[in-house]
Amino acid sequence: MVRTRRAAVLAAALTLFLGPALAACSDDEPATGDQVSSTAPSGTAARSPGAGEPSDPAAAEAEITRNWAAFFDADTPPAERVKLLENGEEMRDVLAAFAGNPQAAASTARVTDVAFTSATGADVTYDLLVGGNPLLPDSRGTSVLQDDTWKVSVKTLCGLVKLSGVTVEGC
């Protein structure tokens, strides 16, 4: 069962990183956590800190940007990726499959916008790059503050897996 699940996850990862058609898969609605969209948010102007934002939005945005880049960087050790994913311990099998995918070695993410939805949540617009070239430009996901660390949400990772057309246990 574990071998079958790992094979499914590996297939999802391969499809994600090799399927240029995925760039055409988008939803024009804002990300709801369980979806990823490749449509840029409209009106992304800088805002002043509000009650629904962290106490230091600039520091939180910088941490989100760093953590997303590290999470999607193949050179980041698996143990560190676990720490950068919401409920990462529960998602170890999915992360292990991604780490074992040779195509994932060429992937990175570049955060282009962060919009806080609360003091512990943010909508993130990012480009998923393979070999430095956009595979999924202007994608949307979410980041959550968990254990005093801004993390890539499980919903974002599962949204990427769902784009591949594969169902993975835990997503």
Short mmCIF file of N, CA and C in Angstrom, two decimals:
data_model
loop_
_atom_site.label_atom_id
_atom_site.label_comp_id
_atom_site.label_asym_id
_atom_site.label_seq_id
_atom_site.Cartn_x
_atom_site.Cartn_y
_atom_site.Cartn_z
N MET A 1 0.83 -1.19 0.00
CA MET A 1 0.00 0.00 0.00
C MET A 1 0.87 1.25 0.00
N VAL A 2 1.90 1.28 0.84
CA VAL A 2 2.79 2.43 0.89
C VAL A 2 3.52 2.59 -0.44
N ARG A 3 3.97 1.47 -1.03
CA ARG A 3 4.66 1.53 -2.32
C ARG A 3 3.72 2.07 -3.40
N THR A 4 2.45 1.65 -3.39
CA THR A 4 1.48 2.14 -4.36
C THR A 4 1.24 3.62 -4.17
N ARG A 5 1.12 4.06 -2.91
CA ARG A 5 0.90 5.47 -2.62
C ARG A 5 2.11 6.29 -3.07
N ARG A 6 3.31 5.80 -2.80
CA ARG A 6 4.51 6.52 -3.23
C ARG A 6 4.59 6.59 -4.75
N ALA A 7 4.19 5.53 -5.43
CA ALA A 7 4.19 5.55 -6.88
C ALA A 7 3.20 6.58 -7.41
N ALA A 8 2.04 6.66 -6.76
CA ALA A 8 1.04 7.65 -7.17
C ALA A 8 1.55 9.07 -6.94
N VAL A 9 2.20 9.27 -5.82
CA VAL A 9 2.75 10.59 -5.53
C VAL A 9 3.85 10.94 -6.51
N LEU A 10 4.70 9.97 -6.82
CA LEU A 10 5.77 10.21 -7.78
C LEU A 10 5.18 10.53 -9.16
N ALA A 11 4.13 9.82 -9.53
CA ALA A 11 3.47 10.10 -10.80
C ALA A 11 2.89 11.51 -10.80
N ALA A 12 2.32 11.91 -9.67
CA ALA A 12 1.77 13.26 -9.56
C ALA A 12 2.88 14.29 -9.70
N ALA A 13 3.99 14.05 -9.06
CA ALA A 13 5.11 14.98 -9.14
C ALA A 13 5.65 15.07 -10.56
N LEU A 14 5.79 13.93 -11.21
CA LEU A 14 6.27 13.92 -12.59
C LEU A 14 5.33 14.69 -13.50
N THR A 15 4.04 14.44 -13.33
CA THR A 15 3.06 15.13 -14.15
C THR A 15 3.11 16.63 -13.89
N LEU A 16 3.25 16.99 -12.63
CA LEU A 16 3.30 18.40 -12.27
C LEU A 16 4.48 19.10 -12.92
N PHE A 17 5.64 18.49 -12.85
CA PHE A 17 6.83 19.16 -13.33
C PHE A 17 7.07 18.97 -14.83
N LEU A 18 6.44 18.00 -15.44
CA LEU A 18 6.66 17.79 -16.87
C LEU A 18 5.50 18.23 -17.72
N GLY A 19 4.36 18.47 -17.13
CA GLY A 19 3.16 18.75 -17.91
C GLY A 19 2.97 20.21 -18.22
N PRO A 20 3.48 20.69 -19.35
CA PRO A 20 3.29 22.10 -19.69
C PRO A 20 1.83 22.48 -19.84
N ALA A 21 0.98 21.51 -20.07
CA ALA A 21 -0.43 21.82 -20.19
C ALA A 21 -1.03 22.29 -18.87
N LEU A 22 -0.33 22.00 -17.78
CA LEU A 22 -0.84 22.42 -16.49
C LEU A 22 -0.95 23.93 -16.38
N ALA A 23 -0.12 24.65 -17.10
CA ALA A 23 -0.18 26.10 -17.04
C ALA A 23 -1.54 26.62 -17.49
N ALA A 24 -2.23 25.85 -18.32
CA ALA A 24 -3.53 26.26 -18.80
C ALA A 24 -4.64 25.94 -17.80
N CYS A 25 -4.34 25.14 -16.80
CA CYS A 25 -5.34 24.77 -15.80
C CYS A 25 -5.41 25.87 -14.75
N SER A 26 -6.45 26.68 -14.79
CA SER A 26 -6.56 27.74 -13.81
C SER A 26 -8.01 27.95 -13.46
N ASP A 27 -8.19 28.70 -12.40
CA ASP A 27 -9.50 29.08 -11.93
C ASP A 27 -9.41 30.56 -11.64
N ASP A 28 -10.32 31.35 -12.14
CA ASP A 28 -10.24 32.79 -11.98
C ASP A 28 -10.67 33.26 -10.60
N GLU A 29 -11.15 32.34 -9.75
CA GLU A 29 -11.54 32.73 -8.41
C GLU A 29 -10.33 32.74 -7.50
N PRO A 30 -10.38 33.53 -6.40
CA PRO A 30 -9.26 33.54 -5.46
C PRO A 30 -9.04 32.16 -4.88
N ALA A 31 -7.81 31.88 -4.50
CA ALA A 31 -7.47 30.59 -3.92
C ALA A 31 -8.25 30.40 -2.63
N THR A 32 -8.87 29.23 -2.49
CA THR A 32 -9.62 28.94 -1.28
C THR A 32 -8.86 27.98 -0.39
N GLY A 33 -7.62 27.75 -0.69
CA GLY A 33 -6.82 26.86 0.11
C GLY A 33 -6.70 25.50 -0.49
N ASP A 34 -7.78 24.98 -1.13
CA ASP A 34 -7.68 23.65 -1.71
C ASP A 34 -7.54 23.72 -3.22
N GLN A 35 -7.22 24.89 -3.71
CA GLN A 35 -7.02 25.02 -5.15
C GLN A 35 -5.81 25.91 -5.38
N VAL A 36 -5.25 25.80 -6.55
CA VAL A 36 -4.17 26.66 -6.97
C VAL A 36 -4.61 27.29 -8.27
N SER A 37 -4.43 28.57 -8.40
CA SER A 37 -4.85 29.27 -9.59
C SER A 37 -3.64 29.88 -10.26
N SER A 38 -3.68 29.96 -11.56
CA SER A 38 -2.59 30.61 -12.27
C SER A 38 -3.05 31.95 -12.83
N THR A 39 -3.96 32.61 -12.12
CA THR A 39 -4.43 33.93 -12.49
C THR A 39 -3.96 34.90 -11.43
N ALA A 40 -3.32 35.97 -11.84
CA ALA A 40 -2.80 36.95 -10.89
C ALA A 40 -3.95 37.69 -10.22
N PRO A 41 -3.80 38.03 -8.94
CA PRO A 41 -4.84 38.80 -8.26
C PRO A 41 -4.89 40.21 -8.82
N SER A 42 -6.08 40.77 -8.87
CA SER A 42 -6.19 42.13 -9.38
C SER A 42 -5.96 43.13 -8.25
N GLY A 43 -5.41 44.27 -8.59
CA GLY A 43 -5.20 45.33 -7.63
C GLY A 43 -4.29 44.96 -6.49
N THR A 44 -3.09 44.54 -6.76
CA THR A 44 -2.17 44.14 -5.70
C THR A 44 -1.31 45.33 -5.29
N ALA A 45 -1.94 46.29 -4.67
CA ALA A 45 -1.21 47.48 -4.21
C ALA A 45 -0.78 47.28 -2.77
N ALA A 46 0.28 47.97 -2.39
CA ALA A 46 0.77 47.89 -1.01
C ALA A 46 -0.27 48.44 -0.07
N ARG A 47 -0.43 47.78 1.09
CA ARG A 47 -1.41 48.21 2.08
C ARG A 47 -0.69 48.53 3.37
N SER A 48 -1.30 49.39 4.16
CA SER A 48 -0.74 49.65 5.48
C SER A 48 -1.21 48.56 6.42
N PRO A 49 -0.41 48.24 7.46
CA PRO A 49 -0.77 47.18 8.38
C PRO A 49 -2.15 47.42 8.99
N GLY A 50 -2.93 46.38 9.11
CA GLY A 50 -4.26 46.47 9.70
C GLY A 50 -4.44 45.43 10.78
N ALA A 51 -5.63 45.41 11.35
CA ALA A 51 -5.93 44.49 12.45
C ALA A 51 -5.88 43.04 11.98
N GLY A 52 -6.11 42.80 10.69
CA GLY A 52 -6.10 41.45 10.17
C GLY A 52 -4.75 41.01 9.64
N GLU A 53 -3.69 41.65 10.09
CA GLU A 53 -2.35 41.32 9.62
C GLU A 53 -1.44 41.05 10.81
N PRO A 54 -0.29 40.42 10.54
CA PRO A 54 0.68 40.21 11.62
C PRO A 54 1.16 41.56 12.16
N SER A 55 1.73 41.56 13.34
CA SER A 55 2.20 42.81 13.95
C SER A 55 3.32 43.45 13.13
N ASP A 56 4.10 42.66 12.42
CA ASP A 56 5.16 43.19 11.54
C ASP A 56 4.98 42.57 10.15
N PRO A 57 4.11 43.15 9.33
CA PRO A 57 3.83 42.56 8.02
C PRO A 57 5.06 42.45 7.12
N ALA A 58 5.97 43.40 7.19
CA ALA A 58 7.16 43.35 6.34
C ALA A 58 8.03 42.15 6.70
N ALA A 59 8.22 41.92 7.99
CA ALA A 59 9.02 40.77 8.43
C ALA A 59 8.32 39.46 8.07
N ALA A 60 6.99 39.42 8.23
CA ALA A 60 6.24 38.21 7.90
C ALA A 60 6.32 37.93 6.40
N GLU A 61 6.20 38.97 5.58
CA GLU A 61 6.29 38.78 4.12
C GLU A 61 7.68 38.28 3.73
N ALA A 62 8.72 38.83 4.36
CA ALA A 62 10.08 38.38 4.06
C ALA A 62 10.26 36.91 4.45
N GLU A 63 9.69 36.51 5.58
CA GLU A 63 9.80 35.11 6.01
C GLU A 63 9.03 34.19 5.07
N ILE A 64 7.84 34.60 4.65
CA ILE A 64 7.06 33.79 3.71
C ILE A 64 7.84 33.61 2.42
N THR A 65 8.42 34.68 1.92
CA THR A 65 9.19 34.63 0.67
C THR A 65 10.37 33.67 0.80
N ARG A 66 11.12 33.78 1.89
CA ARG A 66 12.27 32.88 2.13
C ARG A 66 11.82 31.43 2.25
N ASN A 67 10.77 31.21 3.04
CA ASN A 67 10.33 29.84 3.31
C ASN A 67 9.76 29.17 2.08
N TRP A 68 9.04 29.91 1.24
CA TRP A 68 8.52 29.32 0.01
C TRP A 68 9.65 28.96 -0.93
N ALA A 69 10.63 29.85 -1.06
CA ALA A 69 11.78 29.56 -1.92
C ALA A 69 12.50 28.32 -1.43
N ALA A 70 12.70 28.21 -0.12
CA ALA A 70 13.39 27.05 0.44
C ALA A 70 12.55 25.78 0.27
N PHE A 71 11.24 25.86 0.49
CA PHE A 71 10.39 24.68 0.38
C PHE A 71 10.43 24.08 -1.02
N PHE A 72 10.41 24.93 -2.03
CA PHE A 72 10.39 24.44 -3.41
C PHE A 72 11.78 24.26 -4.01
N ASP A 73 12.82 24.45 -3.23
CA ASP A 73 14.19 24.27 -3.69
C ASP A 73 14.62 22.82 -3.44
N ALA A 74 15.01 22.12 -4.48
CA ALA A 74 15.40 20.71 -4.36
C ALA A 74 16.62 20.52 -3.47
N ASP A 75 17.42 21.56 -3.28
CA ASP A 75 18.59 21.44 -2.43
C ASP A 75 18.26 21.53 -0.94
N THR A 76 17.02 21.88 -0.61
CA THR A 76 16.62 21.93 0.79
C THR A 76 16.44 20.50 1.31
N PRO A 77 17.11 20.16 2.39
CA PRO A 77 16.99 18.79 2.94
C PRO A 77 15.55 18.46 3.32
N PRO A 78 15.16 17.20 3.17
CA PRO A 78 13.79 16.79 3.50
C PRO A 78 13.36 17.19 4.91
N ALA A 79 14.24 17.08 5.87
CA ALA A 79 13.88 17.45 7.25
C ALA A 79 13.52 18.93 7.35
N GLU A 80 14.19 19.76 6.56
CA GLU A 80 13.89 21.19 6.57
C GLU A 80 12.57 21.46 5.85
N ARG A 81 12.30 20.75 4.77
CA ARG A 81 11.02 20.91 4.06
C ARG A 81 9.85 20.56 4.96
N VAL A 82 10.02 19.53 5.76
CA VAL A 82 8.97 19.14 6.70
C VAL A 82 8.63 20.32 7.61
N LYS A 83 9.64 21.05 8.04
CA LYS A 83 9.44 22.20 8.93
C LYS A 83 8.80 23.38 8.23
N LEU A 84 8.87 23.41 6.90
CA LEU A 84 8.34 24.53 6.14
C LEU A 84 6.95 24.28 5.57
N LEU A 85 6.39 23.09 5.84
CA LEU A 85 5.06 22.73 5.37
C LEU A 85 4.12 22.60 6.55
N GLU A 86 2.97 23.18 6.44
CA GLU A 86 1.94 23.04 7.47
C GLU A 86 1.70 21.55 7.72
N ASN A 87 1.72 21.16 8.99
CA ASN A 87 1.54 19.75 9.37
C ASN A 87 2.51 18.85 8.61
N GLY A 88 3.73 19.31 8.47
CA GLY A 88 4.74 18.62 7.67
C GLY A 88 5.00 17.19 8.09
N GLU A 89 4.96 16.91 9.38
CA GLU A 89 5.20 15.54 9.84
C GLU A 89 4.19 14.57 9.23
N GLU A 90 2.95 15.03 9.08
CA GLU A 90 1.90 14.18 8.52
C GLU A 90 2.04 14.01 7.00
N MET A 91 2.83 14.87 6.37
CA MET A 91 2.96 14.87 4.91
C MET A 91 4.31 14.31 4.46
N ARG A 92 5.03 13.62 5.32
CA ARG A 92 6.37 13.11 4.99
C ARG A 92 6.39 12.24 3.74
N ASP A 93 5.40 11.37 3.55
CA ASP A 93 5.39 10.48 2.38
C ASP A 93 5.28 11.28 1.09
N VAL A 94 4.43 12.29 1.08
CA VAL A 94 4.29 13.13 -0.11
C VAL A 94 5.60 13.87 -0.38
N LEU A 95 6.19 14.43 0.66
CA LEU A 95 7.44 15.16 0.50
C LEU A 95 8.58 14.25 0.04
N ALA A 96 8.61 13.03 0.55
CA ALA A 96 9.66 12.08 0.14
C ALA A 96 9.55 11.76 -1.34
N ALA A 97 8.34 11.61 -1.83
CA ALA A 97 8.14 11.33 -3.25
C ALA A 97 8.61 12.51 -4.11
N PHE A 98 8.30 13.72 -3.68
CA PHE A 98 8.75 14.89 -4.43
C PHE A 98 10.27 14.98 -4.43
N ALA A 99 10.87 14.72 -3.29
CA ALA A 99 12.33 14.81 -3.18
C ALA A 99 13.01 13.77 -4.07
N GLY A 100 12.35 12.63 -4.30
CA GLY A 100 12.92 11.58 -5.12
C GLY A 100 12.70 11.77 -6.61
N ASN A 101 11.99 12.81 -6.99
CA ASN A 101 11.68 13.06 -8.40
C ASN A 101 12.81 13.86 -9.04
N PRO A 102 13.47 13.32 -10.07
CA PRO A 102 14.57 14.06 -10.71
C PRO A 102 14.13 15.38 -11.32
N GLN A 103 12.89 15.48 -11.78
CA GLN A 103 12.40 16.74 -12.35
C GLN A 103 12.25 17.82 -11.28
N ALA A 104 11.96 17.41 -10.05
CA ALA A 104 11.82 18.38 -8.96
C ALA A 104 13.14 19.06 -8.66
N ALA A 105 14.25 18.42 -9.01
CA ALA A 105 15.57 19.00 -8.76
C ALA A 105 15.77 20.30 -9.52
N ALA A 106 15.03 20.50 -10.58
CA ALA A 106 15.18 21.72 -11.38
C ALA A 106 14.11 22.76 -11.04
N SER A 107 13.28 22.50 -10.03
CA SER A 107 12.17 23.41 -9.74
C SER A 107 12.50 24.37 -8.61
N THR A 108 11.90 25.55 -8.71
CA THR A 108 12.00 26.57 -7.67
C THR A 108 10.69 27.35 -7.67
N ALA A 109 10.49 28.16 -6.64
CA ALA A 109 9.34 29.04 -6.59
C ALA A 109 9.81 30.45 -6.28
N ARG A 110 9.18 31.40 -6.93
CA ARG A 110 9.49 32.81 -6.68
C ARG A 110 8.19 33.50 -6.28
N VAL A 111 8.15 33.98 -5.03
CA VAL A 111 6.98 34.68 -4.52
C VAL A 111 6.94 36.07 -5.14
N THR A 112 5.77 36.44 -5.68
CA THR A 112 5.63 37.75 -6.31
C THR A 112 4.70 38.68 -5.53
N ASP A 113 3.87 38.12 -4.64
CA ASP A 113 2.97 38.95 -3.85
C ASP A 113 2.49 38.18 -2.63
N VAL A 114 2.31 38.90 -1.54
CA VAL A 114 1.74 38.34 -0.31
C VAL A 114 0.65 39.28 0.14
N ALA A 115 -0.55 38.75 0.38
CA ALA A 115 -1.67 39.54 0.88
C ALA A 115 -2.20 38.84 2.14
N PHE A 116 -2.07 39.50 3.27
CA PHE A 116 -2.49 38.88 4.53
C PHE A 116 -4.00 38.85 4.63
N THR A 117 -4.51 37.70 5.02
CA THR A 117 -5.94 37.52 5.22
C THR A 117 -6.29 37.57 6.70
N SER A 118 -5.29 37.40 7.54
CA SER A 118 -5.43 37.47 9.00
C SER A 118 -4.03 37.58 9.58
N ALA A 119 -3.95 37.61 10.89
CA ALA A 119 -2.64 37.65 11.54
C ALA A 119 -1.88 36.35 11.38
N THR A 120 -2.58 35.27 10.97
CA THR A 120 -1.94 33.96 10.84
C THR A 120 -2.14 33.32 9.47
N GLY A 121 -2.60 34.10 8.50
CA GLY A 121 -2.83 33.55 7.17
C GLY A 121 -2.54 34.57 6.09
N ALA A 122 -2.13 34.06 4.93
CA ALA A 122 -1.83 34.95 3.80
C ALA A 122 -2.10 34.23 2.49
N ASP A 123 -2.56 35.00 1.51
CA ASP A 123 -2.64 34.52 0.14
C ASP A 123 -1.30 34.84 -0.51
N VAL A 124 -0.73 33.88 -1.21
CA VAL A 124 0.59 34.03 -1.81
C VAL A 124 0.46 33.83 -3.32
N THR A 125 0.99 34.79 -4.07
CA THR A 125 1.09 34.65 -5.52
C THR A 125 2.55 34.32 -5.81
N TYR A 126 2.76 33.31 -6.64
CA TYR A 126 4.13 32.85 -6.90
C TYR A 126 4.23 32.27 -8.30
N ASP A 127 5.46 32.22 -8.78
CA ASP A 127 5.75 31.55 -10.04
C ASP A 127 6.45 30.24 -9.71
N LEU A 128 5.95 29.14 -10.23
CA LEU A 128 6.65 27.86 -10.12
C LEU A 128 7.52 27.74 -11.36
N LEU A 129 8.82 27.64 -11.14
CA LEU A 129 9.80 27.62 -12.23
C LEU A 129 10.45 26.26 -12.33
N VAL A 130 10.74 25.82 -13.54
CA VAL A 130 11.51 24.61 -13.78
C VAL A 130 12.67 25.01 -14.67
N GLY A 131 13.86 24.79 -14.17
CA GLY A 131 15.04 25.21 -14.91
C GLY A 131 15.09 26.70 -15.13
N GLY A 132 14.48 27.47 -14.24
CA GLY A 132 14.45 28.92 -14.36
C GLY A 132 13.35 29.45 -15.25
N ASN A 133 12.59 28.56 -15.90
CA ASN A 133 11.50 28.96 -16.78
C ASN A 133 10.15 28.74 -16.11
N PRO A 134 9.22 29.69 -16.25
CA PRO A 134 7.91 29.55 -15.61
C PRO A 134 7.13 28.35 -16.14
N LEU A 135 6.74 27.47 -15.25
CA LEU A 135 5.84 26.38 -15.58
C LEU A 135 4.42 26.79 -15.19
N LEU A 136 4.29 27.34 -14.00
CA LEU A 136 3.00 27.83 -13.52
C LEU A 136 3.19 29.27 -13.03
N PRO A 137 3.15 30.24 -13.94
CA PRO A 137 3.32 31.63 -13.52
C PRO A 137 2.06 32.15 -12.81
N ASP A 138 2.25 33.10 -11.94
CA ASP A 138 1.14 33.75 -11.24
C ASP A 138 0.20 32.77 -10.55
N SER A 139 0.76 31.73 -9.97
CA SER A 139 -0.04 30.76 -9.23
C SER A 139 -0.40 31.34 -7.87
N ARG A 140 -1.47 30.83 -7.31
CA ARG A 140 -1.89 31.29 -5.99
C ARG A 140 -1.96 30.14 -5.02
N GLY A 141 -1.48 30.41 -3.83
CA GLY A 141 -1.56 29.45 -2.75
C GLY A 141 -1.75 30.20 -1.45
N THR A 142 -1.56 29.50 -0.36
CA THR A 142 -1.72 30.14 0.94
C THR A 142 -0.56 29.77 1.84
N SER A 143 -0.32 30.65 2.80
CA SER A 143 0.70 30.42 3.81
C SER A 143 0.01 30.56 5.17
N VAL A 144 0.45 29.77 6.12
CA VAL A 144 -0.12 29.82 7.46
C VAL A 144 0.99 29.95 8.49
N LEU A 145 0.68 30.66 9.56
CA LEU A 145 1.61 30.78 10.67
C LEU A 145 1.33 29.63 11.62
N GLN A 146 2.29 28.72 11.74
CA GLN A 146 2.14 27.55 12.60
C GLN A 146 3.45 27.38 13.37
N ASP A 147 3.36 27.25 14.67
CA ASP A 147 4.54 27.09 15.51
C ASP A 147 5.53 28.23 15.29
N ASP A 148 5.02 29.46 15.20
CA ASP A 148 5.83 30.67 15.02
C ASP A 148 6.63 30.69 13.71
N THR A 149 6.20 29.91 12.73
CA THR A 149 6.87 29.88 11.42
C THR A 149 5.81 30.00 10.34
N TRP A 150 6.09 30.88 9.35
CA TRP A 150 5.20 30.98 8.19
C TRP A 150 5.52 29.81 7.26
N LYS A 151 4.50 28.98 6.99
CA LYS A 151 4.68 27.74 6.24
C LYS A 151 3.81 27.71 4.98
N VAL A 152 4.25 26.92 4.01
CA VAL A 152 3.43 26.61 2.85
C VAL A 152 2.26 25.77 3.37
N SER A 153 1.06 26.11 2.99
CA SER A 153 -0.09 25.36 3.49
C SER A 153 -0.20 24.00 2.80
N VAL A 154 -0.75 23.05 3.53
CA VAL A 154 -1.03 21.73 2.97
C VAL A 154 -1.99 21.89 1.79
N LYS A 155 -2.91 22.81 1.91
CA LYS A 155 -3.88 23.03 0.83
C LYS A 155 -3.18 23.45 -0.47
N THR A 156 -2.11 24.22 -0.35
CA THR A 156 -1.37 24.62 -1.55
C THR A 156 -0.69 23.42 -2.18
N LEU A 157 0.01 22.63 -1.37
CA LEU A 157 0.67 21.44 -1.90
C LEU A 157 -0.35 20.48 -2.50
N CYS A 158 -1.44 20.27 -1.82
CA CYS A 158 -2.47 19.36 -2.34
C CYS A 158 -3.11 19.92 -3.61
N GLY A 159 -3.24 21.24 -3.71
CA GLY A 159 -3.75 21.85 -4.93
C GLY A 159 -2.85 21.56 -6.11
N LEU A 160 -1.54 21.61 -5.89
CA LEU A 160 -0.60 21.28 -6.96
C LEU A 160 -0.70 19.81 -7.34
N VAL A 161 -0.84 18.95 -6.34
CA VAL A 161 -0.98 17.52 -6.63
C VAL A 161 -2.28 17.27 -7.41
N LYS A 162 -3.36 17.93 -7.00
CA LYS A 162 -4.64 17.75 -7.70
C LYS A 162 -4.56 18.20 -9.15
N LEU A 163 -3.79 19.25 -9.43
CA LEU A 163 -3.62 19.69 -10.82
C LEU A 163 -3.08 18.59 -11.70
N SER A 164 -2.33 17.68 -11.09
CA SER A 164 -1.74 16.59 -11.87
C SER A 164 -2.76 15.50 -12.20
N GLY A 165 -3.94 15.57 -11.56
CA GLY A 165 -4.97 14.59 -11.82
C GLY A 165 -4.86 13.33 -10.98
N VAL A 166 -3.96 13.33 -10.01
CA VAL A 166 -3.74 12.15 -9.16
C VAL A 166 -4.28 12.45 -7.77
N THR A 167 -4.92 11.47 -7.17
CA THR A 167 -5.39 11.60 -5.80
C THR A 167 -4.37 10.94 -4.89
N VAL A 168 -3.94 11.69 -3.87
CA VAL A 168 -2.93 11.20 -2.94
C VAL A 168 -3.52 11.19 -1.54
N GLU A 169 -3.33 10.10 -0.83
CA GLU A 169 -3.80 10.03 0.54
C GLU A 169 -3.19 11.16 1.36
N GLY A 170 -4.03 11.85 2.10
CA GLY A 170 -3.56 12.98 2.91
C GLY A 170 -3.88 14.31 2.27
N CYS A 171 -4.32 14.29 1.01
CA CYS A 171 -4.68 15.55 0.33
C CYS A 171 -6.17 15.63 0.12
#
